[in-house]
Coordinates of C-alpha atoms and ligand atoms in Angstrom, one line a residue:
M1 CA 0.0 0.0 0.0
C2 CA 1.1 3.7 0.2
G3 CA 4.8 4.3 1.0
I4 CA 6.7 7.3 2.4
V5 CA 10.4 8.1 2.1
G6 CA 12.0 11.3 3.3
Y7 CA 15.7 12.4 3.3
V8 CA 17.9 15.1 4.7
G9 CA 21.6 14.9 4.1
D10 CA 24.6 15.3 1.7
N11 CA 23.3 12.9 -1.0
F12 CA 20.8 14.0 -3.6
A13 CA 17.4 13.7 -1.9
E14 CA 15.5 12.8 -5.1
I15 CA 17.8 9.8 -5.8
V16 CA 17.6 8.5 -2.2
V17 CA 13.8 9.0 -2.2
V18 CA 13.3 7.2 -5.5
D19 CA 15.6 4.4 -4.4
G20 CA 13.6 4.0 -1.1
L21 CA 10.3 4.1 -3.0
K22 CA 11.5 1.3 -5.3
R23 CA 12.1 -0.8 -2.2
L24 CA 8.5 -0.3 -1.2
E25 CA 7.3 -1.1 -4.7
Y26 CA 6.2 -4.6 -3.8
R27 CA 3.6 -3.3 -1.4
G28 CA 1.4 -2.2 -4.3
Y29 CA 0.7 1.3 -5.6
D30 CA -0.6 3.1 -8.7
S31 CA 1.3 6.4 -8.8
A32 CA 4.4 8.0 -7.3
G33 CA 5.7 11.4 -6.6
L34 CA 8.2 13.6 -4.6
A35 CA 8.7 17.1 -3.5
V36 CA 11.9 19.0 -2.6
P37 CA 12.5 22.6 -1.4
L38 CA 14.7 24.3 -4.0
D39 CA 15.6 27.9 -5.0
G40 CA 13.2 29.5 -2.5
G41 CA 10.2 27.4 -3.6
L42 CA 9.1 23.7 -3.9
K43 CA 9.7 21.4 -6.9
L44 CA 7.3 18.6 -7.4
R45 CA 7.5 15.5 -9.6
R46 CA 4.5 13.3 -9.9
R47 CA 3.8 10.4 -12.3
V48 CA 1.0 7.8 -12.7
G49 CA 2.0 4.2 -13.0
K50 CA 5.3 2.5 -12.1
I51 CA 8.1 4.3 -10.2
V52 CA 10.3 4.0 -13.2
N53 CA 8.2 6.8 -14.8
L54 CA 9.1 9.1 -11.9
E55 CA 12.7 7.9 -11.9
R56 CA 13.0 8.7 -15.7
E57 CA 11.7 12.2 -14.9
V58 CA 14.2 12.7 -12.1
L59 CA 17.1 11.5 -14.1
K60 CA 16.2 13.6 -17.1
E61 CA 16.0 16.7 -15.1
P62 CA 18.1 16.3 -11.9
L63 CA 17.1 18.4 -8.9
Q64 CA 20.2 18.0 -6.8
A65 CA 18.3 18.8 -3.6
H66 CA 19.4 17.8 -0.1
V67 CA 15.9 17.6 1.5
G68 CA 12.9 15.8 0.1
V69 CA 9.9 13.6 0.6
G70 CA 8.4 11.0 -1.7
H71 CA 5.4 8.7 -1.9
T72 CA 3.8 5.8 -3.6
R73 CA 0.0 6.0 -3.7
W74 CA -2.5 3.3 -3.7
A75 CA -5.7 5.1 -4.6
T76 CA -8.4 5.4 -2.0
H77 CA -9.9 8.8 -2.5
G78 CA -9.9 9.7 -6.2
A79 CA -8.7 7.8 -9.2
P80 CA -5.0 7.2 -9.8
T81 CA -4.4 10.4 -11.7
E82 CA -1.5 12.9 -11.6
A83 CA -3.6 15.4 -9.8
N84 CA -4.3 12.9 -7.0
T85 CA -0.7 11.7 -6.8
H86 CA 1.2 12.8 -3.6
P87 CA 2.8 15.1 -2.6
H88 CA -0.1 17.6 -2.2
T89 CA 0.4 21.2 -1.5
D90 CA -1.4 24.2 -0.1
A91 CA -2.9 26.7 -2.5
A92 CA 0.3 28.7 -2.7
G93 CA 2.4 25.6 -3.4
R94 CA 4.7 26.4 -0.4
I95 CA 3.9 23.3 1.7
A96 CA 4.0 19.8 0.4
V97 CA 2.7 16.7 2.2
V98 CA 2.8 13.0 1.7
H99 CA 0.3 10.8 3.6
N100 CA -0.4 7.2 4.4
G101 CA -3.8 6.4 6.0
I102 CA -7.2 8.0 5.7
I103 CA -8.3 11.4 7.1
E104 CA -11.9 10.5 8.0
N105 CA -13.1 14.1 8.5
Y106 CA -11.5 15.5 5.4
L107 CA -14.8 16.6 3.8
E108 CA -15.8 18.6 6.8
L109 CA -12.3 20.2 6.9
R110 CA -12.3 20.8 3.2
H111 CA -15.7 22.5 3.3
E112 CA -14.5 24.7 6.1
L113 CA -11.3 25.7 4.2
E114 CA -13.2 26.2 0.9
A115 CA -15.7 28.5 2.7
A116 CA -12.7 30.6 3.8
G117 CA -11.7 30.9 0.1
D118 CA -9.3 28.0 -0.3
H119 CA -9.1 26.2 -3.6
F120 CA -8.4 22.4 -3.9
T121 CA -7.0 20.6 -6.9
S122 CA -7.4 16.9 -6.0
A123 CA -10.0 14.5 -4.9
T124 CA -7.9 13.2 -2.0
D125 CA -8.4 13.4 1.7
T126 CA -4.7 14.3 2.1
E127 CA -4.9 17.7 0.5
V128 CA -6.6 19.2 3.6
V129 CA -3.3 18.8 5.5
P130 CA -1.1 21.3 3.7
H131 CA -4.1 23.7 3.5
L132 CA -4.6 23.4 7.3
V133 CA -0.9 24.0 8.0
A134 CA -0.9 27.0 5.6
A135 CA -4.0 28.4 7.4
G136 CA -2.2 28.0 10.8
M137 CA 0.8 29.9 9.4
A138 CA -1.4 32.6 8.1
R139 CA -2.7 33.0 11.7
G140 CA 0.9 33.6 12.7
L141 CA 1.9 30.2 13.9
G142 CA 5.4 28.9 13.1
L143 CA 5.7 25.9 10.8
V144 CA 6.0 23.2 13.5
E145 CA 3.2 24.8 15.6
A146 CA 0.9 25.0 12.6
F147 CA 1.7 21.4 11.8
R148 CA 0.8 20.3 15.3
A149 CA -2.4 22.4 15.2
A150 CA -3.4 20.7 11.9
L151 CA -2.7 17.3 13.4
R152 CA -5.0 18.0 16.3
R153 CA -7.8 18.6 13.8
L154 CA -7.4 15.3 12.0
E155 CA -9.6 12.3 12.6
G156 CA -8.6 8.9 11.2
S157 CA -5.1 7.5 10.6
F158 CA -2.0 9.0 9.2
A159 CA 1.7 8.8 8.7
L160 CA 2.8 12.1 7.3
G161 CA 5.9 13.8 5.8
L162 CA 6.0 17.5 5.1
V163 CA 8.5 19.8 3.4
S164 CA 8.1 23.6 3.0
A165 CA 9.6 26.4 1.0
S166 CA 9.8 28.6 4.1
H167 CA 12.0 26.0 6.0
P168 CA 14.0 24.4 3.2
G169 CA 16.2 22.4 5.5
V170 CA 13.5 20.6 7.4
I171 CA 11.2 17.6 7.1
L172 CA 8.3 17.2 9.5
G173 CA 6.7 13.8 10.2
A174 CA 3.9 12.5 12.4
R175 CA 2.0 9.3 12.9
R176 CA -1.3 8.0 14.2
S177 CA -2.2 4.3 13.5
S178 CA 0.1 4.1 10.5
P179 CA 3.7 3.1 10.8
L180 CA 6.5 5.7 10.5
V181 CA 10.2 5.4 11.4
V182 CA 13.0 7.9 11.6
G183 CA 16.4 6.7 10.3
Y184 CA 19.8 7.8 11.5
G185 CA 22.7 7.5 9.0
E186 CA 26.1 9.1 8.8
K187 CA 25.4 12.8 8.8
E188 CA 22.0 12.1 7.2
F189 CA 18.5 11.4 8.5
L190 CA 15.6 9.7 7.0
L191 CA 11.9 9.2 7.3
A192 CA 10.0 6.1 6.1
S193 CA 6.9 4.1 6.5
D194 CA 9.0 0.9 6.5
V195 CA 12.7 0.3 7.5
L196 CA 13.1 -1.6 4.2
A197 CA 12.9 1.6 2.3
I198 CA 15.9 3.2 4.0
Q199 CA 18.1 0.2 4.9
S200 CA 20.9 1.3 2.7
Y201 CA 21.3 4.7 4.4
A202 CA 20.1 4.3 8.0
E203 CA 22.3 2.6 10.5
A204 CA 19.7 2.8 13.2
V205 CA 15.9 3.6 13.4
S206 CA 13.4 4.8 15.9
Y207 CA 9.8 3.7 15.6
L208 CA 7.4 6.6 16.1
E209 CA 4.5 6.0 18.4
D210 CA 1.0 7.4 17.9
G211 CA 0.9 11.1 18.5
D212 CA 4.6 11.5 17.9
V213 CA 5.9 14.5 15.8
C214 CA 9.4 14.5 14.4
V215 CA 11.4 17.5 13.1
I216 CA 14.3 16.3 10.9
E217 CA 17.1 18.7 9.9
A218 CA 20.8 18.4 8.9
S219 CA 21.8 19.0 12.6
G220 CA 19.6 16.1 14.0
V221 CA 16.1 14.9 14.8
T222 CA 13.8 16.2 17.5
L223 CA 10.9 14.0 18.7
S224 CA 7.9 15.5 20.6
D225 CA 4.2 14.8 21.2
L226 CA 1.3 16.7 19.9
E227 CA 1.6 19.3 22.6
G228 CA 5.3 19.8 21.9
R229 CA 6.6 17.9 24.9
P230 CA 9.8 16.1 24.1
V231 CA 9.6 12.3 23.8
E232 CA 12.3 9.7 23.5
R233 CA 12.1 6.6 21.4
P234 CA 14.7 3.9 21.5
R235 CA 17.1 3.5 18.6
H236 CA 17.4 0.0 17.0
K237 CA 20.3 -1.0 14.9
V238 CA 19.3 -1.8 11.3
D239 CA 20.0 -5.5 10.6
R240 CA 20.8 -5.2 7.0
E241 CA 21.4 -8.9 6.5
S242 CA 17.9 -9.9 7.7
L243 CA 16.4 -7.1 5.5
A244 CA 18.3 -8.1 2.4
V245 CA 15.8 -9.2 -0.2
R246 CA 17.0 -10.6 -3.5
K247 CA 15.3 -12.8 -6.1
E248 CA 18.3 -15.3 -5.8
G249 CA 18.1 -16.4 -9.4
H250 CA 14.3 -16.7 -9.5
R251 CA 12.3 -14.8 -12.1
H252 CA 9.9 -13.4 -9.4
F253 CA 10.0 -12.9 -5.7
M254 CA 6.9 -15.2 -5.4
A255 CA 8.8 -18.1 -7.1
K256 CA 11.7 -17.5 -4.7
E257 CA 9.4 -17.4 -1.7
I258 CA 7.5 -20.6 -2.7
H259 CA 10.8 -22.4 -3.2
E260 CA 12.4 -21.3 0.0
Q261 CA 9.6 -22.8 2.1
P262 CA 11.5 -25.9 3.2
R263 CA 14.3 -23.8 4.6
V264 CA 12.1 -21.1 6.3
L265 CA 9.7 -23.6 7.7
A266 CA 12.6 -25.3 9.4
Q267 CA 13.4 -21.8 10.8
T268 CA 9.9 -21.6 12.2
I269 CA 10.4 -24.9 14.0
S270 CA 14.0 -24.4 15.0
G271 CA 14.7 -24.3 18.7
R272 CA 11.0 -24.7 19.5
I273 CA 10.8 -28.4 20.2
A274 CA 11.6 -29.3 23.9
D275 CA 14.5 -31.7 24.5
S276 CA 12.1 -34.4 25.5
G277 CA 10.6 -34.3 22.0
R278 CA 7.2 -34.2 23.7
D279 CA 6.5 -30.5 24.1
V280 CA 7.0 -27.1 22.5
V281 CA 9.0 -24.2 23.8
L282 CA 7.5 -20.9 22.7
D283 CA 9.6 -17.8 23.1
G284 CA 7.5 -14.7 23.3
V285 CA 4.4 -16.5 24.6
G286 CA 4.2 -15.9 28.3
L287 CA 1.0 -17.8 29.1
T288 CA 1.5 -20.1 32.1
G289 CA 0.3 -23.7 32.1
D290 CA -2.5 -22.7 34.5
Q291 CA -3.5 -19.8 32.2
V292 CA -3.6 -22.2 29.2
R293 CA -5.7 -24.7 31.2
E294 CA -8.1 -22.0 32.2
L295 CA -8.7 -20.9 28.6
E296 CA -12.3 -21.4 27.5
H297 CA -12.3 -19.8 24.2
V298 CA -10.0 -18.4 21.5
Q299 CA -11.1 -15.6 19.2
I300 CA -9.0 -15.4 16.0
V301 CA -9.0 -12.3 13.9
A302 CA -7.2 -11.8 10.6
C303 CA -7.6 -10.7 7.0
G304 CA -6.9 -12.3 3.6
T305 CA -4.6 -15.3 3.5
S306 CA -4.0 -14.9 7.2
W307 CA -7.7 -15.4 7.7
H308 CA -7.3 -18.7 5.9
A309 CA -4.5 -19.6 8.3
G310 CA -7.0 -18.7 11.1
L311 CA -9.5 -21.1 9.8
L312 CA -6.8 -23.8 9.8
G313 CA -5.9 -22.7 13.3
R314 CA -9.4 -23.4 14.4
Y315 CA -9.1 -27.1 13.4
L316 CA -5.7 -27.3 15.1
I317 CA -6.6 -25.7 18.3
E318 CA -9.9 -27.3 18.7
G319 CA -8.6 -30.7 17.6
L320 CA -5.3 -30.8 19.6
A321 CA -6.0 -28.6 22.6
G322 CA -9.8 -28.9 22.9
I323 CA -10.5 -25.1 23.1
P324 CA -13.5 -23.8 21.2
V325 CA -12.3 -21.3 18.5
R326 CA -14.1 -18.6 16.6
V327 CA -12.6 -17.0 13.5
D328 CA -13.5 -13.5 12.1
Y329 CA -12.3 -11.2 9.4
G330 CA -10.8 -8.1 11.0
S331 CA -13.3 -5.8 9.3
E332 CA -16.3 -8.0 10.3
F333 CA -15.2 -8.4 13.9
R334 CA -15.0 -4.7 14.4
G335 CA -18.4 -4.2 12.7
R336 CA -20.4 -6.2 15.3
A337 CA -20.3 -5.9 19.1
A338 CA -18.7 -9.4 19.4
L339 CA -19.4 -11.0 22.7
L340 CA -16.3 -12.8 24.0
P341 CA -16.8 -15.5 26.6
K342 CA -14.9 -15.1 29.9
R343 CA -11.4 -16.5 29.8
S344 CA -11.0 -15.8 26.1
L345 CA -7.7 -15.3 24.3
F346 CA -7.7 -12.8 21.4
L347 CA -5.4 -14.1 18.7
T348 CA -4.5 -12.0 15.7
I349 CA -2.7 -13.5 12.7
S350 CA -0.9 -11.2 10.3
Q351 CA 2.2 -11.4 8.1
S352 CA 2.9 -7.7 8.3
G353 CA 1.5 -6.9 11.7
E354 CA 0.1 -3.6 10.2
T355 CA -3.1 -4.6 8.5
A356 CA -5.5 -1.8 9.6
D357 CA -8.6 -3.9 10.2
T358 CA -6.8 -6.5 12.3
L359 CA -4.8 -3.9 14.2
M360 CA -8.0 -1.9 14.9
A361 CA -9.7 -5.0 16.2
L362 CA -6.8 -5.6 18.5
R363 CA -6.8 -2.1 19.7
G364 CA -10.6 -2.3 20.3
I365 CA -10.2 -5.3 22.5
R366 CA -7.4 -4.0 24.6
G367 CA -8.5 -2.7 27.9
Q368 CA -11.3 -5.3 28.1
G369 CA -9.2 -7.6 30.2
V370 CA -8.7 -10.1 27.4
R371 CA -5.2 -11.4 26.9
T372 CA -3.9 -10.8 23.4
L373 CA -1.5 -12.9 21.3
T374 CA -0.3 -12.2 17.7
V375 CA 1.1 -14.7 15.2
C376 CA 3.2 -12.4 13.1
N377 CA 6.2 -12.3 10.7
V378 CA 7.5 -8.8 11.5
P379 CA 9.0 -8.5 15.0
T380 CA 8.9 -4.7 15.0
S381 CA 5.3 -4.4 13.8
S382 CA 2.5 -2.6 15.6
M383 CA 0.7 -5.8 16.3
V384 CA 3.7 -7.4 17.9
R385 CA 4.4 -4.3 20.0
E386 CA 0.8 -3.9 21.1
S387 CA -0.1 -7.6 21.9
D388 CA 0.6 -9.2 25.3
D389 CA 2.3 -12.1 23.6
A390 CA 3.8 -12.7 20.1
L391 CA 4.6 -15.9 18.3
L392 CA 6.9 -15.1 15.4
T393 CA 6.7 -17.1 12.2
L394 CA 10.4 -16.3 11.3
V395 CA 10.0 -16.9 7.5
G396 CA 11.9 -13.7 6.5
P397 CA 10.6 -10.7 4.6
E398 CA 7.9 -11.6 2.1
I399 CA 7.9 -9.4 -1.0
G400 CA 5.4 -11.0 -3.4
V401 CA 2.0 -9.5 -2.8
A402 CA 0.4 -12.9 -2.8
S403 CA 1.3 -14.5 0.4
T404 CA 3.0 -18.0 0.3
K405 CA 5.7 -18.8 2.8
A406 CA 4.1 -16.5 5.3
F407 CA 0.9 -18.6 5.1
T408 CA 2.7 -21.9 5.6
G409 CA 4.7 -20.3 8.4
Q410 CA 1.5 -19.3 10.1
I411 CA 0.1 -22.8 9.9
L412 CA 3.2 -24.2 11.4
A413 CA 3.3 -21.6 14.2
L414 CA -0.4 -22.4 15.0
A415 CA 0.4 -26.1 15.0
L416 CA 3.2 -25.5 17.5
L417 CA 0.9 -23.4 19.6
A418 CA -1.9 -26.0 19.4
A419 CA 0.4 -28.9 20.4
H420 CA 1.8 -26.9 23.3
W421 CA -1.6 -26.1 24.6
G422 CA -2.7 -29.7 24.0
V423 CA 0.1 -30.9 26.2
A424 CA -0.6 -28.4 28.9
R425 CA -4.3 -29.3 28.9
G426 CA -3.8 -33.0 28.7
T427 CA -5.7 -33.3 25.5
L428 CA -2.6 -34.5 23.7
S429 CA -0.9 -37.4 25.4
P430 CA 2.9 -37.4 25.7
V431 CA 3.0 -40.3 23.1
D432 CA 0.7 -38.5 20.7
A433 CA 2.6 -35.2 21.2
E434 CA 5.9 -37.0 20.4
S435 CA 4.5 -38.5 17.2
F436 CA 2.9 -35.2 16.1
L437 CA 6.2 -33.2 16.8
D438 CA 8.1 -35.9 15.0
H439 CA 5.9 -35.3 11.9
L440 CA 6.4 -31.6 12.3
V441 CA 10.2 -31.8 12.4
R442 CA 10.2 -33.9 9.2
L443 CA 7.8 -31.6 7.4
P444 CA 10.3 -29.2 5.8
G445 CA 12.0 -32.3 4.1
L446 CA 8.6 -33.4 2.8
V447 CA 7.8 -30.0 1.4
E448 CA 11.2 -30.1 -0.4
H449 CA 10.1 -33.5 -1.9
A450 CA 6.7 -32.1 -3.0
F451 CA 8.4 -29.8 -5.5
T452 CA 8.7 -32.9 -7.8
V453 CA 5.1 -32.1 -8.9
E454 CA 6.0 -28.7 -10.4
P455 CA 6.4 -29.9 -14.1
A456 CA 2.9 -31.5 -13.9
L457 CA 1.5 -28.2 -12.5
L458 CA 3.0 -26.3 -15.4
E459 CA 0.8 -28.4 -17.7
E460 CA -2.2 -27.9 -15.5
A461 CA -1.6 -24.2 -15.6
R462 CA -2.1 -24.3 -19.4
V463 CA -5.6 -25.6 -18.8
L464 CA -6.4 -23.0 -16.2
A465 CA -5.0 -20.1 -18.2
D466 CA -7.9 -20.5 -20.7
A467 CA -10.6 -20.9 -18.0
R468 CA -13.0 -18.1 -17.1
S469 CA -13.9 -19.6 -13.7
V470 CA -12.4 -22.3 -11.5
L471 CA -13.9 -24.1 -8.5
Y472 CA -11.7 -25.2 -5.7
L473 CA -13.0 -27.9 -3.4
G474 CA -11.8 -29.3 -0.1
R475 CA -13.2 -30.9 3.1
G476 CA -12.5 -30.5 6.8
I477 CA -9.1 -29.2 7.6
N478 CA -8.3 -28.9 3.8
Y479 CA -11.3 -26.7 3.1
P480 CA -9.3 -23.6 4.0
V481 CA -6.6 -24.9 1.6
A482 CA -9.2 -24.8 -1.2
L483 CA -10.1 -21.2 -0.2
E484 CA -6.5 -20.3 -0.3
G485 CA -5.9 -21.9 -3.7
A486 CA -8.8 -20.0 -5.1
L487 CA -7.6 -16.7 -3.6
K488 CA -4.1 -17.3 -5.1
L489 CA -5.5 -17.9 -8.6
K490 CA -7.8 -14.8 -8.6
E491 CA -5.1 -12.5 -7.1
L492 CA -2.5 -13.4 -9.6
S493 CA -4.1 -14.3 -12.9
Y494 CA -7.4 -12.4 -12.5
I495 CA -9.4 -15.6 -13.3
H496 CA -12.5 -15.8 -11.2
A497 CA -12.1 -18.7 -8.7
E498 CA -14.2 -19.8 -5.8
G499 CA -13.2 -22.0 -2.9
Y500 CA -16.0 -24.2 -1.5
P501 CA -16.5 -27.0 1.0
A502 CA -16.9 -30.0 -1.2
G503 CA -19.9 -31.2 0.8
E504 CA -21.7 -28.0 0.1
M505 CA -21.2 -28.1 -3.6
K506 CA -24.4 -29.8 -4.3
H507 CA -26.3 -27.0 -2.6
G508 CA -25.5 -24.5 -5.3
P509 CA -22.2 -24.4 -7.2
I510 CA -22.9 -27.7 -9.0
A511 CA -25.4 -25.7 -11.1
L512 CA -22.3 -24.1 -12.7
I513 CA -20.5 -27.3 -13.5
D514 CA -20.0 -28.0 -17.2
P515 CA -17.1 -29.1 -19.4
R516 CA -15.7 -25.5 -19.5
F517 CA -15.5 -25.1 -15.7
P518 CA -12.4 -26.7 -14.3
V519 CA -12.4 -28.0 -10.7
V520 CA -9.3 -28.3 -8.5
A521 CA -9.8 -30.4 -5.4
V522 CA -7.5 -31.1 -2.4
A523 CA -7.6 -34.4 -0.4
G524 CA -5.6 -35.2 2.6
S525 CA -5.6 -38.5 4.4
G526 CA -8.2 -37.7 7.1
Q527 CA -11.4 -39.6 7.0
D528 CA -13.4 -36.9 5.3
Q529 CA -11.5 -37.4 2.2
T530 CA -13.3 -40.5 1.0
K531 CA -16.4 -38.3 0.9
L532 CA -14.5 -35.8 -1.2
L533 CA -13.9 -38.5 -3.8
S534 CA -17.6 -39.1 -4.0
N535 CA -18.1 -35.3 -4.5
L536 CA -15.6 -35.4 -7.3
S537 CA -17.6 -38.2 -9.0
E538 CA -20.6 -35.9 -9.0
V539 CA -18.5 -33.3 -10.7
R540 CA -17.0 -35.6 -13.2
A541 CA -20.5 -37.0 -14.1
R542 CA -21.1 -33.5 -15.3
E543 CA -18.0 -33.5 -17.4
A544 CA -16.0 -30.9 -15.6
R545 CA -12.2 -31.3 -15.8
V546 CA -10.8 -32.3 -12.4
T547 CA -7.3 -31.8 -11.0
L548 CA -6.9 -33.6 -7.7
V549 CA -4.1 -32.7 -5.3
T550 CA -3.8 -35.5 -2.8
T551 CA -1.5 -37.1 -0.2
D552 CA -2.9 -40.6 -1.1
S553 CA -0.7 -42.3 -3.7
E554 CA -3.2 -45.1 -3.9
T555 CA -5.9 -42.8 -5.3
P556 CA -7.4 -44.5 -8.4
A557 CA -6.3 -42.7 -11.6
S558 CA -10.0 -42.6 -12.5
A559 CA -10.7 -40.1 -9.7
A560 CA -9.6 -37.2 -11.7
D561 CA -8.2 -36.0 -15.0
R562 CA -4.9 -35.3 -13.4
L563 CA -3.6 -36.6 -10.0
I564 CA -1.0 -34.5 -8.2
V565 CA 0.4 -36.6 -5.4
V566 CA 2.4 -35.0 -2.6
P567 CA 3.9 -36.8 0.5
R568 CA 1.7 -37.9 3.3
T569 CA 2.2 -36.8 6.9
S570 CA 0.0 -36.2 10.0
P571 CA -3.5 -35.1 8.7
W572 CA -3.1 -32.0 10.9
L573 CA -0.1 -30.9 8.9
E574 CA -1.1 -32.0 5.4
P575 CA -2.6 -28.5 4.5
I576 CA 1.0 -27.3 4.2
L577 CA 1.9 -30.0 1.7
L578 CA -1.4 -29.6 -0.2
V579 CA -1.3 -25.8 -0.6
L580 CA 2.2 -25.9 -2.2
P581 CA 0.9 -27.3 -5.5
L582 CA -1.9 -24.7 -5.4
Q583 CA 0.6 -21.9 -5.0
L584 CA 2.7 -23.2 -7.9
L585 CA -0.5 -23.6 -10.0
A586 CA -1.5 -20.0 -9.4
Y587 CA 2.1 -18.8 -10.1
H588 CA 2.5 -20.7 -13.4
T589 CA -1.0 -19.7 -14.6
A590 CA -0.2 -16.0 -13.9
V591 CA 3.2 -16.3 -15.7
L592 CA 1.4 -17.8 -18.7
K593 CA -1.1 -15.1 -18.7
G594 CA 1.6 -12.4 -18.5
S595 CA 0.4 -10.9 -15.2
D596 CA 2.6 -8.8 -13.0
V597 CA 3.1 -11.7 -10.6
D598 CA 4.8 -9.9 -7.7
Q599 CA 2.6 -6.8 -7.9
P600 CA -0.8 -7.9 -9.2
R601 CA -3.1 -5.0 -10.2
N602 CA -5.1 -3.2 -7.5
L603 CA -3.6 -5.2 -4.6
A604 CA -1.4 -4.1 -1.8
K605 CA 1.0 -6.1 0.4
S606 CA 0.1 -4.4 3.6
V607 CA -3.4 -2.9 3.7
T608 CA -3.0 -0.1 6.1
V609 CA -6.4 1.5 5.4
E610 CA -9.7 0.3 6.9
Ligands
G6P701 C1 -3.3 -8.1 1.8 C2 -2.3 -9.0 1.1 C3 -2.6 -10.4 1.5 C4 -2.6 -10.6 3.0 C5 -3.6 -9.7 3.6 C6 -3.5 -9.7 5.1 O1 -4.5 -8.3 1.2 O2 -2.3 -8.8 -0.3 O3 -1.5 -11.3 1.0 O4 -3.0 -11.9 3.3 O5 -3.3 -8.3 3.2 O6 -2.2 -9.2 5.5 P1 -1.4 -9.5 6.8 O7 -0.2 -8.7 6.7 O8 -2.3 -9.0 7.9 O9 -1.2 -11.0 6.9

């Protein structure tokens, strides 16, 4: 989603800003721009489409500025046009602002400013910010005071960066509910919505908290709150090695991330199996045995692929630990006054730890005496910092917008959690725990082995590439795998795909089945899977082409037009092996269709708006 980069230092600001924006490219955006104070005024460059358009502009006509802010915009208010591209300025073009988030009361503010004679040029919510700051300065306030006064009037969420012609050596920044970091380099300072953007320049970073305001100049950085009282935020050394993201010979980040699953899943497990081999050791989860035994309910909240991991988590936690689980989308949980039983645990699942709907649901629940736990991939994220406990998936940065390794890492983390709780509650006997954990430790090797099916999937992708719609079917614990397979296909190749519980198919979707409607089914070794084969007979009787991904090597060839067999393991863990072919299928279909695999249209990696 939207990205912010700001720079003050000896290098050319526009070069550093464009470099930083390119590092945020993977998050999804549809236009990019920057502003620098120069020659007593401001210079803006804004381009629709890929950052390379902005870069060309900057290289053609170098600005050679030493202060600047830039932005990648993912359109929310107003179409992706040049007029709506950030930075936005006040009417005089003396103050320029970049913004992530949504100003909820922007219409009210805009009407007020228009009534006072102000003129607006964009359809964005952001534009009110420079206008408000200019209005404050017109009342006699200094730049920083006018910025603070403007911030106090804003409702909603924001991470902001501001440059002005009147103070050409300064960047102002502020945050509320949208991430923003200040970077410290060698005689240079940076501002960014994500450390990744400034990793080449910043040696250390401070994460701003809600309500923080920063003033960045060549002499240093000052942090304060909305009232101007100084605040201190710890500095963290930038771990460049862990942030290094390269395609490592793969054509796309997504391919690299699919293929590194065996290695990163081993990382998720590493050091987390007790020496006895019969329990799990979870760093970061401080629940005592008694607290786990007292749990009566788990409420899972997540979005997108992480929501699918949540659905799988329900099977694992209910099945292994005997705790009732409810799973909600972040946006839906917030929309209803959800009643949580006493002794509930509130569990958020998020790759980024910044997804607005999940984060807001977490914030909404805090203060209600419910313990919170997040399963997350980013140790420094808002969700990790704001939850009582955090279980890290440890799969490394995920760049492809469509989640792959983060999903399997989440399933594995939830499996570890469920096993640990099962042991504590006595629902998983020591012998069963040992057997389960043994399967878990062997899993990365089996995932590696499962890649032998890739050539067959390439052939299947040729079939799907011509389809208009595809139905994905699964049962029981593998039903969420079908949902995830369908999501991957639609995200990447823009082919309509629907995931359905196989048993429900005859209550509606079967009406769609005909020879032009391919079906992809997933079958593990659990008992429900025999029923799935019967469901597939119903489909094949109506001449649909069926691809069956299964862990059962004995499946009769007649069960499907194409059998894709992956290794068998504990039925609780088979979703990880079954989803791998679906990831590869979606990937190859998208490549065949010529889609932008790592940055599919309209999608964002981290959805920081509600
Ligand atoms: C976006 C991404 C998805 C992701 C979802 C939730 O829609 O494109 O891949 O699953 O957000 O993100 P999170 O970071 O909370 O897991």
